[in-house]
Coordinates of C-alpha atoms in Angstrom, one line a residue:
Chain A
M1260 CA 113.8 53.1 98.3
H1261 CA 117.4 53.0 99.5
E1262 CA 116.6 52.1 103.1
M1263 CA 117.8 48.5 102.3
S1264 CA 121.3 49.7 101.6
I1265 CA 121.2 51.9 104.7
A1266 CA 119.9 49.0 106.8
M1267 CA 122.8 46.8 105.5
S1268 CA 125.4 49.4 106.3
M1269 CA 123.8 49.8 109.7
I1270 CA 123.9 46.2 110.7
E1271 CA 127.5 46.0 109.5
I1272 CA 128.4 48.7 112.1
V1273 CA 126.3 47.0 114.8
R1274 CA 127.9 43.6 114.1
E1275 CA 131.4 45.2 114.4
E1276 CA 130.5 46.8 117.7
M1277 CA 129.0 43.6 119.0
R1278 CA 132.1 41.7 118.1
K1279 CA 134.3 44.3 119.9
C1280 CA 132.5 43.6 123.2
D1281 CA 131.9 39.9 122.6
A1282 CA 128.1 40.4 122.7
K1283 CA 125.8 37.5 121.9
T1284 CA 122.4 39.1 121.4
L1285 CA 121.2 42.5 120.4
R1286 CA 118.4 44.1 122.4
S1287 CA 118.2 47.5 120.8
V1288 CA 119.8 50.0 118.4
R1289 CA 119.4 53.8 118.7
L1290 CA 119.8 55.9 115.6
N1291 CA 119.9 59.6 114.9
I1292 CA 118.0 60.4 111.7
G1293 CA 118.3 63.9 110.5
Q1294 CA 115.2 65.7 109.4
M1295 CA 116.9 66.4 106.1
S1296 CA 118.1 62.9 105.4
A1297 CA 116.3 60.9 102.7
V1298 CA 115.3 58.1 105.1
V1299 CA 111.8 57.0 105.9
P1300 CA 111.9 55.6 109.4
E1301 CA 109.1 53.1 108.8
A1302 CA 110.8 51.7 105.7
L1303 CA 114.1 51.4 107.6
S1304 CA 112.4 49.5 110.4
F1305 CA 110.9 47.2 107.9
C1306 CA 114.2 46.5 106.2
F1307 CA 115.9 46.0 109.5
E1308 CA 113.4 43.4 110.5
V1309 CA 113.7 41.6 107.3
I1310 CA 117.5 41.3 107.2
T1311 CA 118.0 40.5 110.8
K1312 CA 115.6 37.6 110.8
G1313 CA 117.4 34.4 111.9
T1314 CA 120.5 36.3 113.1
E1315 CA 121.8 37.3 116.5
M1316 CA 120.0 40.6 115.9
E1317 CA 116.5 39.2 115.4
G1318 CA 113.8 40.9 117.5
A1319 CA 116.0 43.9 118.5
R1320 CA 114.2 47.2 118.9
L1321 CA 115.1 49.9 116.5
M1322 CA 114.7 53.4 118.1
M1323 CA 115.0 56.5 115.9
D1324 CA 115.4 60.0 117.1
V1325 CA 114.6 62.6 114.4
I1326 CA 117.1 65.4 114.7
P1327 CA 115.8 68.9 113.7
L1328 CA 117.5 70.8 111.0
K1329 CA 119.7 73.6 112.4
G1330 CA 121.9 76.1 110.7
Y1331 CA 124.8 78.4 111.6
C1332 CA 124.9 81.9 110.0
H1333 CA 128.4 82.8 108.9
T1334 CA 127.4 86.5 108.8
C1335 CA 126.0 87.1 112.2
E1336 CA 127.4 83.9 113.8
K1337 CA 124.0 82.8 115.3
E1338 CA 122.5 79.4 115.3
F1339 CA 118.9 78.9 114.4
E1340 CA 116.3 76.2 113.4
I1341 CA 115.8 76.0 109.6
K1342 CA 112.1 76.1 109.0
D1343 CA 110.5 75.0 105.7
Y1344 CA 114.0 74.4 104.2
V1345 CA 114.5 78.2 103.9
F1346 CA 118.3 78.7 104.2
A1347 CA 118.3 82.3 105.3
C1348 CA 119.2 83.7 108.7
P1349 CA 116.1 84.9 110.6
S1350 CA 118.2 87.5 112.4
C1351 CA 120.3 89.1 109.6
E1352 CA 118.8 87.5 106.4
G1353 CA 122.3 86.2 105.6
T1354 CA 122.4 83.3 103.2
S1355 CA 125.8 81.9 104.0
I1356 CA 124.4 79.1 106.1
E1357 CA 126.1 76.0 107.3
I1358 CA 124.0 73.0 108.4
I1359 CA 125.0 72.0 111.9
S1360 CA 122.4 69.3 112.5
G1361 CA 119.6 67.5 110.7
R1362 CA 121.6 65.7 108.0
D1363 CA 122.5 63.0 110.6
L1364 CA 122.4 59.3 109.8
A1365 CA 124.2 57.6 112.7
V1366 CA 124.2 54.7 115.0
V1367 CA 124.5 56.3 118.5
E1368 CA 123.9 53.5 120.9
I1369 CA 123.4 49.7 121.1
E1370 CA 122.1 47.6 123.9
V1371 CA 123.5 44.0 124.0
D1372 CA 123.8 41.0 126.2
Chain B
M485 CA 124.6 46.5 128.7
K486 CA 124.3 49.8 126.8
I487 CA 127.2 50.9 124.5
S488 CA 127.7 54.3 123.1
V489 CA 128.7 54.1 119.5
V490 CA 128.2 57.2 117.4
R491 CA 129.1 56.1 113.9
N492 CA 127.9 57.5 110.6
I493 CA 125.9 54.8 108.9
L494 CA 127.3 55.8 105.5
E495 CA 130.9 55.8 106.7
A496 CA 131.9 52.9 104.5
N497 CA 130.5 54.5 101.4
D498 CA 132.0 57.9 102.3
R499 CA 135.4 56.3 102.7
I500 CA 135.3 54.7 99.2
A501 CA 133.9 57.9 97.7
Q502 CA 136.9 59.8 99.2
Q503 CA 139.3 57.3 97.7
N504 CA 137.6 57.7 94.3
R505 CA 137.9 61.5 94.8
D506 CA 141.6 61.2 95.5
L507 CA 142.2 59.1 92.4
F508 CA 140.2 61.6 90.3
T509 CA 142.1 64.5 91.6
E510 CA 145.5 62.8 91.0
N511 CA 144.5 62.4 87.4
G512 CA 143.3 66.0 87.0
L513 CA 139.7 65.0 86.4
L514 CA 136.6 67.1 86.9
V515 CA 133.8 64.7 88.0
I516 CA 130.1 65.5 88.0
N517 CA 127.3 63.4 89.5
L518 CA 124.3 64.1 87.4
M519 CA 120.9 63.4 88.9
S520 CA 117.2 63.8 88.0
S521 CA 113.9 62.0 87.8
P522 CA 113.5 59.4 85.0
G523 CA 112.9 61.1 81.7
A524 CA 114.1 64.6 82.7
G525 CA 116.7 64.6 80.0
K526 CA 120.0 63.4 81.5
T527 CA 121.2 61.4 78.6
S528 CA 120.0 64.0 76.1
L529 CA 122.0 66.7 78.0
L530 CA 125.0 64.4 77.9
E531 CA 124.7 63.9 74.1
K532 CA 124.5 67.7 73.5
T533 CA 127.3 68.4 75.9
I534 CA 129.5 65.8 74.3
D535 CA 128.9 67.2 70.8
A536 CA 129.8 70.7 72.0
L537 CA 132.9 69.8 74.0
K538 CA 134.5 66.6 72.7
D539 CA 136.9 68.2 70.2
D540 CA 138.9 69.9 72.9
V541 CA 137.9 68.0 76.1
G542 CA 138.5 64.4 76.9
I543 CA 135.2 63.0 78.2
G544 CA 134.1 59.8 79.8
I545 CA 130.7 58.8 80.9
I546 CA 129.4 56.3 83.5
E547 CA 125.8 55.4 83.0
G548 CA 123.7 54.1 85.9
D549 CA 120.5 52.3 85.3
I550 CA 118.5 49.7 87.1
Q551 CA 118.5 47.7 83.9
S552 CA 119.5 47.9 80.2
T553 CA 122.5 49.2 78.3
Q554 CA 120.6 51.7 76.1
D555 CA 122.1 54.8 77.6
A556 CA 125.7 53.6 77.3
E557 CA 124.9 52.7 73.6
R558 CA 123.6 56.2 73.0
I559 CA 126.7 57.7 74.5
A560 CA 129.1 55.4 72.6
R561 CA 127.5 56.5 69.3
K562 CA 128.8 60.0 70.2
G563 CA 132.3 58.6 70.1
V564 CA 133.2 58.8 73.7
P565 CA 133.9 56.0 76.1
A566 CA 130.9 54.9 78.2
V567 CA 130.6 52.3 80.9
Q568 CA 127.2 51.0 81.9
I569 CA 126.4 50.1 85.5
N570 CA 123.2 48.0 86.0
T571 CA 122.2 48.2 89.6
G572 CA 119.7 45.4 89.3
G573 CA 117.1 47.2 91.5
E574 CA 119.1 49.6 93.5
C575 CA 117.8 53.2 93.2
H576 CA 121.2 54.9 93.3
L577 CA 124.9 54.6 92.5
D578 CA 127.4 54.3 95.3
G579 CA 131.1 54.7 95.7
N580 CA 131.9 51.1 95.2
M581 CA 130.1 50.8 91.9
I582 CA 131.9 53.9 90.6
R583 CA 135.3 52.5 91.7
D584 CA 134.7 49.3 89.7
A585 CA 133.4 51.2 86.6
F586 CA 136.2 53.6 86.6
K587 CA 138.7 50.8 86.2
E588 CA 137.3 50.2 82.7
F589 CA 138.5 53.6 81.4
D590 CA 141.7 54.6 79.8
F591 CA 141.7 57.8 81.7
E592 CA 145.0 59.2 80.7
N593 CA 143.5 61.7 78.3
M594 CA 140.3 62.3 80.2
D595 CA 139.5 65.8 81.6
L596 CA 135.8 65.3 82.4
L597 CA 133.9 62.3 83.9
I598 CA 130.2 62.6 84.1
V599 CA 128.3 60.0 86.2
E600 CA 124.7 59.7 85.1
N601 CA 122.9 58.5 88.2
V602 CA 119.8 56.3 88.3
G603 CA 116.7 58.4 87.6
N604 CA 115.3 59.3 91.0
L605 CA 114.9 62.6 92.9
V606 CA 115.5 61.1 96.4
C607 CA 118.0 58.4 96.9
P608 CA 121.1 59.5 94.8
A609 CA 121.3 62.7 96.9
E610 CA 122.3 60.7 99.9
F611 CA 125.3 58.8 98.4
K612 CA 128.6 60.4 97.5
V613 CA 130.5 58.7 94.6
G614 CA 133.6 60.9 94.7
E615 CA 132.3 63.7 92.6
D616 CA 133.5 67.4 92.5
F617 CA 129.9 68.4 92.6
K618 CA 126.4 67.3 92.0
A619 CA 124.3 68.7 89.1
M620 CA 120.6 68.1 88.7
I621 CA 118.0 68.5 85.9
L622 CA 114.4 69.3 86.5
S623 CA 112.2 69.4 83.4
V624 CA 109.2 71.8 83.3
T625 CA 106.8 68.9 82.6
E626 CA 107.5 67.6 86.2
G627 CA 106.0 70.7 87.7
D628 CA 107.2 73.7 89.7
D629 CA 106.5 72.2 93.1
K630 CA 109.5 69.9 93.0
P631 CA 112.0 72.0 94.9
S632 CA 109.8 72.1 98.0
K633 CA 108.9 68.4 97.7
Y634 CA 112.5 67.2 97.3
P635 CA 114.6 69.8 99.1
L636 CA 117.6 67.5 99.7
M637 CA 118.5 67.1 96.1
F638 CA 118.2 70.8 95.5
R639 CA 120.3 71.5 98.5
E640 CA 123.0 69.0 97.6
S641 CA 123.3 70.2 93.9
K642 CA 125.6 72.9 92.8
V643 CA 123.9 73.3 89.4
L644 CA 120.3 73.1 88.4
L645 CA 119.4 72.8 84.7
I646 CA 115.8 73.5 84.0
N647 CA 115.1 71.4 80.9
K648 CA 112.4 71.3 78.2
I649 CA 111.7 75.1 78.4
D650 CA 110.4 74.8 74.8
L651 CA 107.3 73.1 76.3
L652 CA 106.5 75.9 78.7
P653 CA 103.5 77.2 76.6
Y654 CA 101.9 73.8 77.1
V655 CA 102.3 73.1 80.8
D656 CA 101.3 74.9 84.0
C657 CA 104.8 75.5 85.3
S658 CA 106.3 78.7 86.5
L659 CA 110.0 79.1 86.0
D660 CA 110.0 81.9 88.5
R661 CA 108.6 79.6 91.2
I662 CA 111.2 76.9 90.5
K663 CA 114.0 79.4 90.7
E664 CA 112.7 81.2 93.8
D665 CA 112.0 78.0 95.7
S666 CA 115.3 76.4 94.7
L667 CA 117.3 79.5 95.8
K668 CA 115.6 79.5 99.2
I669 CA 116.9 76.0 99.7
N670 CA 120.3 76.6 98.1
P671 CA 121.2 80.3 97.6
D672 CA 124.4 79.4 95.8
L673 CA 122.8 77.2 93.2
S674 CA 123.8 78.0 89.6
I675 CA 120.7 77.8 87.4
F676 CA 120.4 77.3 83.6
E677 CA 117.2 77.3 81.6
I678 CA 117.7 75.0 78.7
S679 CA 116.0 72.9 76.0
C680 CA 117.9 69.9 74.8
K681 CA 115.4 69.8 71.9
T682 CA 115.9 73.3 70.5
G683 CA 119.4 74.0 72.0
E684 CA 118.2 77.1 73.8
G685 CA 120.3 78.1 76.8
L686 CA 122.9 75.4 76.2
E687 CA 125.7 77.7 75.2
E688 CA 125.7 79.3 78.7
W689 CA 125.9 75.8 80.2
Y690 CA 128.9 74.8 78.0
E691 CA 130.6 78.1 78.8
W692 CA 130.2 77.5 82.5
L693 CA 131.4 73.9 82.2
R694 CA 134.4 74.9 80.2
E695 CA 135.3 77.4 82.8
R696 CA 135.1 74.7 85.5
I697 CA 137.3 72.3 83.5
K698 CA 139.9 75.0 82.9
N699 CA 140.0 75.9 86.6
R700 CA 140.2 72.3 87.5
E701 CA 143.3 71.8 85.4
V702 CA 144.9 74.8 87.0
I703 CA 144.4 73.3 90.5
S704 CA 145.8 69.9 89.6

């Protein structure tokens, strides 16, 4: 369970961004969570709720978009969705695959007052 | 008011890990982040590796555990410097902990630093500490279904050591399945079949590691 450290890093970023625009309350936070990140959304929600209690972030909605795992084949230069964590190109069977999405763990938007 | 942000949640850790990495590179160190489940044999592998390499390689070990100093004591008995980190509940090591622990070493004559992460097949894979590469151990007693259950760790590792192969006759575990499934997730994975108990397969690992250390010195 490392969602607590993730939640702490997340609210650090949110707090910084709120300060930048002089915001008083936080309404919501939107995150991108890659399919291949070791984060359990429910656990993260729970940790977020616990550590924001009594702060300017209390009650904010946490929205998480799960980003599918996609790869780029260096052999045939095609992009494709990686299914069942098989890192081989469905077109040319090449195995030199770069992950282009699905490892995300990012704050993408906040809504504040 | 909606504000577009787009910031990596782990940016603070990544930044510290990069600073660690720069410091390690400046000092010509090869740094390995060693991960596995609890009880897979991380400390035993370190003991064996230290015995084999310590005469001609300067080694330092950082031990990560939730609690206790037993592992660092085991390593210290081998005559190499060891620093214990107790995370007090955290399931992984991060860049900050490694930065602090590294200050304890006299790293002038060190070539190789191995960070033994907290025993856990999930969380440590997500946090960089400044390593050159990650290595993992899977013991055959854990079962051959682990690569498909914990793909991130197998993807992130450069090396997979399959330990306790002396126990294969007693467990329902297929080495072929472990290798096949791991290579689907990570086609570039280097795999070693070893037994820290009997010593089988360890020579190949030492050889591979020596080669890495040598190449490392050439680069720096």
